């Protein structure tokens, strides 16, 4: 059985968001920690909470030229 630390998982998912990719978690503790990291990094992220988990989707702001 592979055991991953919550800290490492949250760090990886936060990096996904910082790089413009979506992240998913079905674990309430990871969702709480991800929300905290999103706030710390001041990321503009849409949170789609469902019965089975939560998708974090970065909002892309297209600059008008």
Tab-separated table of N, CA and C in Angstrom:
chain	number	residue	atom	x	y	z
A	1	UNK	N	0.848	-1.183	0.000
A	1	UNK	CA	0.000	0.000	0.000
A	1	UNK	C	0.891	1.242	0.000
A	2	UNK	N	0.588	2.150	-0.875
A	2	UNK	CA	1.338	3.387	-1.003
A	2	UNK	C	0.745	4.445	-0.082
A	3	UNK	N	1.573	5.013	0.764
A	3	UNK	CA	1.116	6.036	1.698
A	3	UNK	C	1.759	7.364	1.295
A	4	UNK	N	0.919	8.348	1.028
A	4	UNK	CA	1.398	9.673	0.653
A	4	UNK	C	1.035	10.653	1.759
A	5	UNK	N	1.940	11.565	2.025
A	5	UNK	CA	1.646	12.542	3.067
A	5	UNK	C	0.658	13.584	2.533
A	6	UNK	N	-0.207	14.043	3.418
A	6	UNK	CA	-1.177	15.076	3.026
A	6	UNK	C	-0.463	16.332	2.580
A	7	UNK	N	0.626	16.670	3.266
A	7	UNK	CA	1.366	17.882	2.922
A	7	UNK	C	1.885	17.812	1.489
A	8	UNK	N	2.431	16.663	1.104
A	8	UNK	CA	2.965	16.501	-0.244
A	8	UNK	C	1.841	16.552	-1.283
A	9	UNK	N	0.722	15.896	-0.985
A	9	UNK	CA	-0.408	15.922	-1.907
A	9	UNK	C	-0.931	17.347	-2.111
A	10	UNK	N	-1.078	18.087	-1.019
A	10	UNK	CA	-1.571	19.463	-1.111
A	10	UNK	C	-0.577	20.323	-1.880
A	11	UNK	N	0.699	20.114	-1.644
A	11	UNK	CA	1.744	20.858	-2.347
A	11	UNK	C	1.672	20.586	-3.853
A	12	UNK	N	1.503	19.327	-4.238
A	12	UNK	CA	1.410	18.966	-5.651
A	12	UNK	C	0.168	19.564	-6.299
A	13	UNK	N	-0.955	19.502	-5.603
A	13	UNK	CA	-2.195	20.053	-6.155
A	13	UNK	C	-2.142	21.582	-6.220
A	14	UNK	N	-1.500	22.215	-5.265
A	14	UNK	CA	-1.327	23.665	-5.302
A	14	UNK	C	-0.454	24.053	-6.488
A	15	UNK	N	0.600	23.296	-6.741
A	15	UNK	CA	1.460	23.560	-7.893
A	15	UNK	C	0.700	23.399	-9.203
A	16	UNK	N	-0.204	22.418	-9.269
A	16	UNK	CA	-1.045	22.265	-10.450
A	16	UNK	C	-1.831	23.549	-10.695
A	17	UNK	N	-2.447	24.069	-9.639
A	17	UNK	CA	-3.241	25.292	-9.761
A	17	UNK	C	-2.374	26.484	-10.152
A	18	UNK	N	-1.192	26.579	-9.560
A	18	UNK	CA	-0.282	27.677	-9.891
A	18	UNK	C	0.146	27.621	-11.351
A	19	UNK	N	0.175	26.422	-11.929
A	19	UNK	CA	0.552	26.250	-13.330
A	19	UNK	C	-0.647	26.295	-14.272
A	20	UNK	N	-1.830	26.627	-13.736
A	20	UNK	CA	-3.014	26.797	-14.576
A	20	UNK	C	-3.824	25.542	-14.815
A	21	UNK	N	-3.532	24.463	-14.089
A	21	UNK	CA	-4.265	23.210	-14.252
A	21	UNK	C	-5.251	23.018	-13.115
A	22	UNK	N	-6.313	22.279	-13.376
A	22	UNK	CA	-7.306	21.963	-12.351
A	22	UNK	C	-6.777	20.908	-11.394
A	23	UNK	N	-7.368	20.858	-10.215
A	23	UNK	CA	-7.004	19.854	-9.214
A	23	UNK	C	-8.293	19.304	-8.609
A	24	UNK	N	-8.242	18.045	-8.192
A	24	UNK	CA	-9.407	17.383	-7.614
A	24	UNK	C	-9.023	16.690	-6.309
A	25	UNK	N	-9.948	16.684	-5.369
A	25	UNK	CA	-9.760	15.904	-4.153
A	25	UNK	C	-11.114	15.417	-3.664
A	26	UNK	N	-11.120	14.210	-3.117
A	26	UNK	CA	-12.334	13.671	-2.528
A	26	UNK	C	-12.193	13.514	-1.013
A	27	UNK	N	-11.109	14.080	-0.474
A	27	UNK	CA	-10.817	13.976	0.950
A	27	UNK	C	-11.065	15.332	1.614
A	28	UNK	N	-11.939	15.366	2.627
A	28	UNK	CA	-12.316	16.632	3.267
A	28	UNK	C	-11.117	17.371	3.865
A	29	UNK	N	-10.181	16.642	4.434
A	29	UNK	CA	-8.998	17.284	5.018
A	29	UNK	C	-8.132	17.923	3.927
A	30	UNK	N	-7.947	17.233	2.808
A	30	UNK	CA	-7.164	17.805	1.705
A	30	UNK	C	-7.868	19.019	1.108
A	31	UNK	N	-9.172	18.959	1.026
A	31	UNK	CA	-9.941	20.094	0.506
A	31	UNK	C	-9.746	21.309	1.407
A	32	UNK	N	-9.793	21.098	2.699
A	32	UNK	CA	-9.589	22.200	3.649
A	32	UNK	C	-8.188	22.793	3.501
A	33	UNK	N	-7.178	21.927	3.401
A	33	UNK	CA	-5.803	22.398	3.259
A	33	UNK	C	-5.578	23.094	1.910
A	34	UNK	N	-6.206	22.571	0.866
A	34	UNK	CA	-6.087	23.212	-0.449
A	34	UNK	C	-6.700	24.614	-0.437
A	35	UNK	N	-7.858	24.737	0.199
A	35	UNK	CA	-8.495	26.054	0.290
A	35	UNK	C	-7.596	27.028	1.039
A	36	UNK	N	-6.923	26.554	2.072
A	36	UNK	CA	-6.005	27.405	2.825
A	36	UNK	C	-4.832	27.848	1.947
A	37	UNK	N	-4.270	26.919	1.168
A	37	UNK	CA	-3.165	27.270	0.273
A	37	UNK	C	-3.612	28.214	-0.831
A	38	UNK	N	-4.808	28.011	-1.340
A	38	UNK	CA	-5.347	28.894	-2.377
A	38	UNK	C	-5.435	30.312	-1.839
A	39	UNK	N	-5.895	30.442	-0.619
A	39	UNK	CA	-5.986	31.757	0.022
A	39	UNK	C	-4.603	32.365	0.235
A	40	UNK	N	-3.657	31.561	0.703
A	40	UNK	CA	-2.287	32.046	0.937
A	40	UNK	C	-1.626	32.557	-0.335
A	41	UNK	N	-1.894	31.862	-1.459
A	41	UNK	CA	-1.297	32.243	-2.740
A	41	UNK	C	-2.149	33.269	-3.488
A	42	UNK	N	-3.271	33.636	-2.890
A	42	UNK	CA	-4.181	34.612	-3.485
A	42	UNK	C	-4.573	34.207	-4.908
A	43	UNK	N	-4.923	32.924	-5.073
A	43	UNK	CA	-5.305	32.404	-6.385
A	43	UNK	C	-6.790	32.644	-6.635
A	44	UNK	N	-7.115	32.939	-7.876
A	44	UNK	CA	-8.503	33.098	-8.285
A	44	UNK	C	-8.963	31.749	-8.837
A	45	UNK	N	-9.667	30.991	-8.004
A	45	UNK	CA	-10.026	29.612	-8.320
A	45	UNK	C	-11.514	29.399	-8.104
A	46	UNK	N	-12.142	28.699	-9.058
A	46	UNK	CA	-13.535	28.290	-8.916
A	46	UNK	C	-13.551	26.940	-8.212
A	47	UNK	N	-14.346	26.817	-7.167
A	47	UNK	CA	-14.436	25.572	-6.405
A	47	UNK	C	-15.783	24.920	-6.707
A	48	UNK	N	-15.751	23.763	-7.356
A	48	UNK	CA	-16.962	23.024	-7.707
A	48	UNK	C	-17.101	21.841	-6.756
A	49	UNK	N	-17.893	22.024	-5.714
A	49	UNK	CA	-18.082	21.003	-4.674
A	49	UNK	C	-19.244	20.093	-5.076
A	50	UNK	N	-18.999	18.793	-5.079
A	50	UNK	CA	-20.040	17.810	-5.384
A	50	UNK	C	-20.191	16.863	-4.194
A	51	UNK	N	-21.079	15.904	-4.326
A	51	UNK	CA	-21.276	14.913	-3.262
A	51	UNK	C	-20.063	14.011	-3.090
A	52	UNK	N	-19.253	13.866	-4.143
A	52	UNK	CA	-18.140	12.924	-4.079
A	52	UNK	C	-16.768	13.585	-3.993
A	53	UNK	N	-16.704	14.904	-4.066
A	53	UNK	CA	-15.408	15.567	-3.980
A	53	UNK	C	-15.486	17.020	-4.406
A	54	UNK	N	-14.322	17.573	-4.691
A	54	UNK	CA	-14.248	18.992	-5.012
A	54	UNK	C	-13.219	19.224	-6.120
A	55	UNK	N	-13.654	19.923	-7.163
A	55	UNK	CA	-12.755	20.343	-8.236
A	55	UNK	C	-12.354	21.787	-7.978
A	56	UNK	N	-11.078	22.062	-8.118
A	56	UNK	CA	-10.547	23.422	-8.037
A	56	UNK	C	-10.103	23.792	-9.444
A	57	UNK	N	-10.737	24.806	-10.008
A	57	UNK	CA	-10.493	25.173	-11.392
A	57	UNK	C	-10.008	26.620	-11.437
A	58	UNK	N	-8.776	26.832	-11.927
A	58	UNK	CA	-8.256	28.206	-12.000
A	58	UNK	C	-9.079	29.043	-12.970
A	59	UNK	N	-9.347	30.275	-12.583
A	59	UNK	CA	-10.018	31.209	-13.471
A	59	UNK	C	-8.961	31.926	-14.277
A	60	UNK	N	-9.099	31.877	-15.582
A	60	UNK	CA	-8.143	32.545	-16.446
A	60	UNK	C	-8.700	33.905	-16.830
A	61	UNK	N	-7.885	34.913	-16.654
A	61	UNK	CA	-8.297	36.255	-17.002
A	61	UNK	C	-7.592	36.654	-18.296
A	62	UNK	N	-8.378	36.702	-19.379
A	62	UNK	CA	-7.800	37.116	-20.656
A	62	UNK	C	-7.717	38.636	-20.673
A	63	UNK	N	-6.533	39.107	-20.984
A	63	UNK	CA	-6.337	40.555	-21.039
A	63	UNK	C	-6.915	41.080	-22.349
A	64	UNK	N	-7.648	42.153	-22.244
A	64	UNK	CA	-8.187	42.796	-23.440
A	64	UNK	C	-7.132	43.706	-24.046
A	65	UNK	N	-6.967	43.596	-25.326
A	65	UNK	CA	-5.969	44.409	-26.017
A	65	UNK	C	-6.650	45.526	-26.741
